[in-house]
Amino acid sequence: MAGRRRVRLAAAVVVFIVIVIIYTRQGQGEHYGGHLTDTLVGGGSVLREKPEVQQPAALPKSSVPVDARPTALAGDAGAQSTTAQDRVTSDEESRPEATSSSTPTSSFAAAPESTSAPVHQLPPITHDDELPYEYGEGRVEVSKISQSSAVHWTSFPENFPVSSTIQLPTGTPASIPSVQYTGTEHDFGHADEDRLAAVKAAAQHAWQGYREVAFGADEVKPISGGINNPFNGWGATLVDSLDTLWIMGLTSAFDEAVEAVADIDFTTSPRSDIPLFEVTIRYLGGLIAAYDLSGQQSQHRVLLDKAVELGEILYAAFDTPNRMPMTYYRWKPAFASQPHRAGSRVVMAELGSLSMEFTRLAMLTGEPKYYDAIARITDELEQFQNNTRLPGMWPTSLDASGCAKPAQMAGSPVGSGAGLRDSTYEYLPKEYLLLGGLVDQYRTMYEDSMEAVKEELLFKPMTIDERDVLISGELKISINYTDGELIKMFQSNGEHLTCFAGGMFALGGVIFDRPEDVEIGRKLTDGCIWAYNSTTTGIMPEGFTAAMCPGRWDEPCEWNQTEYWHLLDPYEATRTRMPTQSARAAAGRLSSPMYTPKAPLSHAEYVEKKIEDERLPPGMTKIGGRKYILRPEAIESVFYLYRITGDPYFRDMGWKMFTSIDQHTRALYGASAIDDVTKAAPEQIDSMESFWTAETLKYFYLLFDEPNRWSLDEWVLNTEAHFFRRPS
Ligand SMILES: *[C@@H]1O[C@H](CO)[C@@H](O)[C@H](O)[C@H]1NC(C)=O
Ligand SMILES: *[C@@H]1O[C@H](CO)[C@@H](O)[C@H](O)[C@H]1NC(C)=O
Ligand SMILES: *[C@@H]1O[C@H](CO)[C@@H](O)[C@H](O)[C@H]1NC(C)=O
Ligand SMILES: *[C@@H]1O[C@H](CO)[C@@H](O)[C@H](O)[C@H]1NC(C)=O
């Protein structure tokens, strides 16, 4: 899986994984476009994760002006959940380059609402399985990055230009409550110098490793000293880490990196597609943030120039009939010059997490088209926010093609888009801040989605010392085709990826004056702290299942050993009976007097053995993901809670997390992932994602740094921890 981010700390994990299963209501309407009212869409996923699958459908060439309000996003049929089969590594050379016309029969739903829009002939889309799909994956390893490709991206006249451009809001920024703690208690306002120095040393170590053996590659392999190039080979770690270097005062490293940025050629890549989301948050965000943070100086002008070079290419991915982007943009001219639609199954986070980078680029360049591009997505998401299976939240994947769903999909089994988390939700309050509070849409969308999260996703894990902590769990929603009712299945799972939710709740709670949300943010963060603190290594696993308290998340809850043991041995009754029966059957069959069945384990024996074998901390019933891959989400929330509450408890917890992680992951050329956080001595894995230096270490550093150096009242951070300047 294309791993983007986050992991690790003690406490509950908030998993907002709502699974969205979308289906189209059966009915006469074979084609509908421009509105979603006929479409029953799935729930939503709240977490950030990378995009995985999409299939743009090709169109015949035609030039159609697009109205200011593009076609709605239709809910995707859940029947296609992400399967291993879907997740073809996208080496496009092995695919047909042009997926044009040929598709038969169905409905095209991308007609602009404006009745004056010209009628255009586009091939209809029918069964999804007949489409010339293109699949995308965030990480795609490419080997020959040094070989310069003869093929370069070039700009073409747009096939579907907008008829009017949505402008950035103007006016005096709204008054927004200050984000950072303003009191003077607990020595807030000062750096914690010793801890700061330790974090900086870890960052210097990782940067040195990268610089020595992998400079210019996407990632260093921290044990072997090899390289990985999963993100087009443009130097993901280099660009992603720029603002970390600046913040840490590593100026000569920063200058050297900026010089290397000048040599990046975004117009070519050994990889044939560009994963829009990954490239936007890592590269575009990285360049913009470095430019902003370093003071927009003329000697660093190349940072902005490169952001524009990349922005132009990424903007071309929005040239579709409904202006929804192709999230895996095939940039080679032979393909890119042809008309295309957005994918019919797009991961929500890929669409919803582009706003800040494009908005800031529009602000810095004065070019409104970048803002227009993402404002259209926001408008679409707003329109169908209340029409999903979980009103308020969006499905994890959706149809952005503007094409109607084939009616027959309603009769097919509904799949589930399990397990994606997305940053769309987090971007709502942050985009609000970036726009100076002038676009209220982001506030209302955020508030509506958080109401759904509180209602459906939060749960309280049962902890042995009865902590008042929260986790965001996972909801799968499917449909009973017999009676048309929704079937909701809740799972009390925690994931490192969802640990960002604590910080998001606290931030949103402060700026929108929702005090309860700040408290929820604290408890969610404490849930992650609890999970970190529970394991042998002091590091939270990627994913686990927790025993859930019986009441609502806001009700008190006691540790119940009987219940916990029952969850660990749910089939006790049949388990202890069965051996006898099978022994009897075996005896009858074999008539072997030699066979003496082993007595089944008693409940206590079984439970104790399971806890020992699986190294389960109290309160966890299963650990589905045992790794730690240097993820930042937990420390991110600890950082926000510290800055917002001023409570030194968060610095102490962050320090404990840092020492645990550093101890187990330190490798020759940086830091490594580890295989199992429940082992006393985990195995190291030869991988260091760029978020280690770009995010995880940056948050650790900022936690201990003087809070007003980079105040949250002046800056807002994107999902990749890049700093964008807020208007004042
Ligand atoms: C969605 O529903 C919420 C709660 O009922 C409501 O406040 C909000 O205005 C609705 N949003 C839209 C876009 O209709
Ligand atoms: C679906 O609905 C029918 C009719 O109400 C009901 O008998 C059946 O148990 C439901 N199935 C599920 C899985 O809920
Ligand atoms: C961490 O775990 C220890 C026991 O293992 C406990 O005493 C301590 O209170 C826990 N701290 C937190 C913050 O959970
Ligand atoms: C503990 O859980 C068991 C079920 O596993 C239940 O019967 C019992 O009432 C619970 N005890 C308390 C104090 O809630």
Tab-separated table of N, CA and C in Angstrom, residues 154-234:
chain	number	residue	atom	x	y	z
A	154	THR	N	4.082	18.905	-22.066
A	154	THR	CA	3.949	20.232	-22.657
A	154	THR	C	2.521	20.711	-22.460
A	155	SER	N	2.389	21.989	-22.532
A	155	SER	CA	1.089	22.599	-22.333
A	155	SER	C	0.297	22.548	-23.640
A	156	PHE	N	-0.989	22.199	-23.550
A	156	PHE	CA	-1.869	22.210	-24.721
A	156	PHE	C	-3.037	23.144	-24.444
A	157	PRO	N	-3.673	23.621	-25.500
A	157	PRO	CA	-4.914	24.388	-25.259
A	157	PRO	C	-5.904	23.475	-24.534
A	158	GLU	N	-6.660	24.028	-23.634
A	158	GLU	CA	-7.578	23.200	-22.856
A	158	GLU	C	-8.733	22.680	-23.703
A	159	ASN	N	-9.117	21.464	-23.444
A	159	ASN	CA	-10.290	20.905	-24.097
A	159	ASN	C	-11.571	21.410	-23.446
A	160	PHE	N	-11.500	21.659	-22.162
A	160	PHE	CA	-12.702	22.052	-21.418
A	160	PHE	C	-12.417	23.275	-20.542
A	161	PRO	N	-12.167	24.411	-21.197
A	161	PRO	CA	-11.843	25.596	-20.383
A	161	PRO	C	-13.050	26.057	-19.571
A	162	VAL	N	-12.770	26.700	-18.457
A	162	VAL	CA	-13.882	27.229	-17.660
A	162	VAL	C	-14.405	28.492	-18.344
A	163	SER	N	-15.674	28.750	-18.128
A	163	SER	CA	-16.235	29.945	-18.762
A	163	SER	C	-16.056	31.168	-17.870
A	164	SER	N	-15.969	30.945	-16.583
A	164	SER	CA	-15.596	32.059	-15.715
A	164	SER	C	-14.792	31.501	-14.547
A	165	THR	N	-13.885	32.303	-14.068
A	165	THR	CA	-12.959	31.829	-13.046
A	165	THR	C	-13.416	32.257	-11.660
A	166	ILE	N	-13.468	31.320	-10.759
A	166	ILE	CA	-13.810	31.654	-9.374
A	166	ILE	C	-12.618	32.374	-8.749
A	167	GLN	N	-12.876	33.541	-8.178
A	167	GLN	CA	-11.795	34.372	-7.651
A	167	GLN	C	-11.556	34.109	-6.164
A	168	LEU	N	-10.346	34.374	-5.755
A	168	LEU	CA	-10.045	34.342	-4.321
A	168	LEU	C	-10.911	35.374	-3.609
A	169	PRO	N	-11.334	35.093	-2.395
A	169	PRO	CA	-12.134	36.077	-1.677
A	169	PRO	C	-11.286	37.307	-1.363
A	170	THR	N	-11.936	38.430	-1.296
A	170	THR	CA	-11.212	39.650	-0.939
A	170	THR	C	-11.854	40.240	0.305
A	171	GLY	N	-11.152	41.134	0.922
A	171	GLY	CA	-11.714	41.782	2.099
A	171	GLY	C	-10.793	41.618	3.292
A	172	THR	N	-11.187	42.242	4.367
A	172	THR	CA	-10.395	42.158	5.592
A	172	THR	C	-10.636	40.803	6.232
A	173	PRO	N	-9.571	40.125	6.599
A	173	PRO	CA	-9.753	38.818	7.225
A	173	PRO	C	-10.704	38.893	8.421
A	174	ALA	N	-11.531	37.872	8.540
A	174	ALA	CA	-12.467	37.808	9.661
A	174	ALA	C	-11.695	37.667	10.965
A	175	SER	N	-12.343	38.006	12.041
A	175	SER	CA	-11.672	37.817	13.320
A	175	SER	C	-11.848	36.365	13.759
A	176	ILE	N	-10.741	35.729	14.003
A	176	ILE	CA	-10.745	34.306	14.342
A	176	ILE	C	-10.074	34.178	15.708
A	177	PRO	N	-10.657	33.411	16.620
A	177	PRO	CA	-10.026	33.261	17.937
A	177	PRO	C	-8.583	32.790	17.806
A	178	SER	N	-7.724	33.264	18.689
A	178	SER	CA	-6.324	32.877	18.533
A	178	SER	C	-6.141	31.409	18.903
A	179	VAL	N	-5.291	30.760	18.163
A	179	VAL	CA	-5.136	29.315	18.278
A	179	VAL	C	-4.223	28.956	19.443
A	180	GLN	N	-3.146	29.673	19.570
A	180	GLN	CA	-2.190	29.280	20.609
A	180	GLN	C	-2.602	29.768	21.987
A	181	TYR	N	-2.232	28.979	22.938
A	181	TYR	CA	-2.432	29.314	24.343
A	181	TYR	C	-1.837	30.684	24.620
A	182	THR	N	-2.592	31.534	25.309
A	182	THR	CA	-2.098	32.891	25.533
A	182	THR	C	-1.720	33.134	26.994
A	183	GLY	N	-1.924	32.127	27.835
A	183	GLY	CA	-1.591	32.304	29.248
A	183	GLY	C	-0.087	32.281	29.490
A	184	THR	N	0.279	32.407	30.726
A	184	THR	CA	1.697	32.433	31.054
A	184	THR	C	2.080	31.303	32.002
A	185	GLU	N	1.130	30.440	32.280
A	185	GLU	CA	1.422	29.333	33.179
A	185	GLU	C	2.453	28.384	32.577
A	186	HIS	N	2.992	27.567	33.411
A	186	HIS	CA	3.845	26.443	33.006
A	186	HIS	C	4.992	26.833	32.103
A	187	ASP	N	5.444	28.059	32.195
A	187	ASP	CA	6.605	28.367	31.385
A	187	ASP	C	6.325	28.279	29.887
A	188	PHE	N	5.064	28.353	29.501
A	188	PHE	CA	4.759	28.315	28.068
A	188	PHE	C	5.431	29.523	27.423
A	189	GLY	N	5.959	29.338	26.266
A	189	GLY	CA	6.644	30.452	25.620
A	189	GLY	C	8.140	30.214	25.533
A	190	HIS	N	8.603	29.193	26.251
A	190	HIS	CA	10.028	28.906	26.201
A	190	HIS	C	10.313	27.587	25.498
A	191	ALA	N	11.505	27.505	24.986
A	191	ALA	CA	11.937	26.245	24.386
A	191	ALA	C	12.382	25.285	25.484
A	192	ASP	N	12.308	24.000	25.166
A	192	ASP	CA	12.864	22.981	26.050
A	192	ASP	C	14.180	22.558	25.381
A	193	GLU	N	15.252	23.257	25.739
A	193	GLU	CA	16.476	23.210	24.946
A	193	GLU	C	17.105	21.819	24.809
A	194	ASP	N	17.118	21.056	25.884
A	194	ASP	CA	17.776	19.745	25.818
A	194	ASP	C	17.050	18.801	24.865
A	195	ARG	N	15.736	18.776	25.023
A	195	ARG	CA	14.954	17.899	24.157
A	195	ARG	C	15.036	18.375	22.702
A	196	LEU	N	15.011	19.683	22.545
A	196	LEU	CA	15.112	20.264	21.204
A	196	LEU	C	16.407	19.815	20.516
A	197	ALA	N	17.479	19.844	21.283
A	197	ALA	CA	18.782	19.462	20.721
A	197	ALA	C	18.794	17.984	20.331
A	198	ALA	N	18.138	17.157	21.127
A	198	ALA	CA	18.112	15.724	20.808
A	198	ALA	C	17.344	15.465	19.516
A	199	VAL	N	16.243	16.170	19.342
A	199	VAL	CA	15.449	15.999	18.121
A	199	VAL	C	16.245	16.499	16.912
A	200	LYS	N	16.899	17.623	17.092
A	200	LYS	CA	17.683	18.168	15.990
A	200	LYS	C	18.795	17.202	15.577
A	201	ALA	N	19.410	16.589	16.561
A	201	ALA	CA	20.479	15.633	16.254
A	201	ALA	C	19.937	14.457	15.435
A	202	ALA	N	18.735	13.995	15.780
A	202	ALA	CA	18.140	12.894	15.012
A	202	ALA	C	17.856	13.331	13.580
A	203	ALA	N	17.419	14.564	13.425
A	203	ALA	CA	17.127	15.071	12.083
A	203	ALA	C	18.412	15.237	11.273
A	204	GLN	N	19.451	15.727	11.913
A	204	GLN	CA	20.728	15.882	11.207
A	204	GLN	C	21.266	14.522	10.769
A	205	HIS	N	21.100	13.542	11.644
A	205	HIS	CA	21.541	12.193	11.300
A	205	HIS	C	20.810	11.676	10.051
A	206	ALA	N	19.498	11.844	10.040
A	206	ALA	CA	18.716	11.351	8.893
A	206	ALA	C	19.050	12.143	7.629
A	207	TRP	N	19.197	13.422	7.773
A	207	TRP	CA	19.509	14.227	6.597
A	207	TRP	C	20.887	13.871	6.048
A	208	GLN	N	21.843	13.685	6.937
A	208	GLN	CA	23.185	13.304	6.499
A	208	GLN	C	23.166	11.991	5.725
A	209	GLY	N	22.385	11.033	6.236
A	209	GLY	CA	22.291	9.744	5.550
A	209	GLY	C	21.724	9.904	4.151
A	210	TYR	N	20.665	10.671	4.065
A	210	TYR	CA	20.030	10.911	2.766
A	210	TYR	C	20.997	11.638	1.827
A	211	ARG	N	21.645	12.642	2.378
A	211	ARG	CA	22.539	13.468	1.576
A	211	ARG	C	23.718	12.665	1.039
A	212	GLU	N	24.215	11.794	1.900
A	212	GLU	CA	25.411	11.038	1.549
A	212	GLU	C	25.167	10.028	0.429
A	213	VAL	N	24.067	9.291	0.528
A	213	VAL	CA	23.881	8.188	-0.431
A	213	VAL	C	22.660	8.302	-1.318
A	214	ALA	N	21.791	9.256	-1.058
A	214	ALA	CA	20.535	9.271	-1.822
A	214	ALA	C	20.126	10.660	-2.285
A	215	PHE	N	21.021	11.597	-2.212
A	215	PHE	CA	20.668	12.983	-2.502
A	215	PHE	C	20.007	13.111	-3.871
A	216	GLY	N	18.829	13.690	-3.889
A	216	GLY	CA	18.103	13.850	-5.149
A	216	GLY	C	17.141	12.712	-5.449
A	217	ALA	N	17.279	11.597	-4.748
A	217	ALA	CA	16.317	10.510	-4.913
A	217	ALA	C	15.116	10.779	-4.003
A	218	ASP	N	14.050	10.008	-4.197
A	218	ASP	CA	12.875	10.232	-3.368
A	218	ASP	C	13.121	9.844	-1.904
A	219	GLU	N	13.768	8.703	-1.700
A	219	GLU	CA	13.980	8.242	-0.325
A	219	GLU	C	15.308	7.518	-0.207
A	220	VAL	N	15.876	7.562	0.973
A	220	VAL	CA	17.044	6.738	1.265
A	220	VAL	C	16.568	5.454	1.936
A	221	LYS	N	17.270	4.369	1.665
A	221	LYS	CA	17.025	3.139	2.431
A	221	LYS	C	17.979	3.187	3.622
A	222	PRO	N	17.438	3.293	4.812
A	222	PRO	CA	18.262	3.670	5.965
A	222	PRO	C	19.231	2.601	6.450
A	223	ILE	N	19.017	1.367	6.086
A	223	ILE	CA	19.915	0.311	6.546
A	223	ILE	C	20.981	0.011	5.492
A	224	SER	N	20.547	-0.202	4.241
A	224	SER	CA	21.486	-0.587	3.194
A	224	SER	C	22.145	0.614	2.519
A	225	GLY	N	21.541	1.767	2.645
A	225	GLY	CA	22.076	2.924	1.938
A	225	GLY	C	21.642	2.980	0.484
A	226	GLY	N	20.651	2.189	0.123
A	226	GLY	CA	20.108	2.242	-1.235
A	226	GLY	C	19.095	3.368	-1.368
A	227	ILE	N	18.402	3.382	-2.487
A	227	ILE	CA	17.398	4.429	-2.693
A	227	ILE	C	16.068	3.847	-3.157
A	228	ASN	N	15.006	4.612	-2.935
A	228	ASN	CA	13.679	4.326	-3.471
A	228	ASN	C	13.205	5.548	-4.232
A	229	ASN	N	12.429	5.305	-5.299
A	229	ASN	CA	11.849	6.424	-6.038
A	229	ASN	C	10.360	6.228	-6.295
A	230	PRO	N	9.581	6.259	-5.248
A	230	PRO	CA	8.155	5.977	-5.437
A	230	PRO	C	7.326	7.172	-5.924
A	231	PHE	N	7.873	8.376	-5.865
A	231	PHE	CA	7.057	9.547	-6.189
A	231	PHE	C	7.635	10.338	-7.360
A	232	ASN	N	7.717	9.659	-8.489
A	232	ASN	CA	8.190	10.247	-9.739
A	232	ASN	C	9.690	10.559	-9.774
A	233	GLY	N	10.379	10.254	-8.711
A	233	GLY	CA	11.831	10.400	-8.743
A	233	GLY	C	12.335	11.824	-8.795
A	234	TRP	N	11.553	12.760	-8.328
A	234	TRP	CA	11.988	14.165	-8.366
A	234	TRP	C	12.706	14.593	-7.093
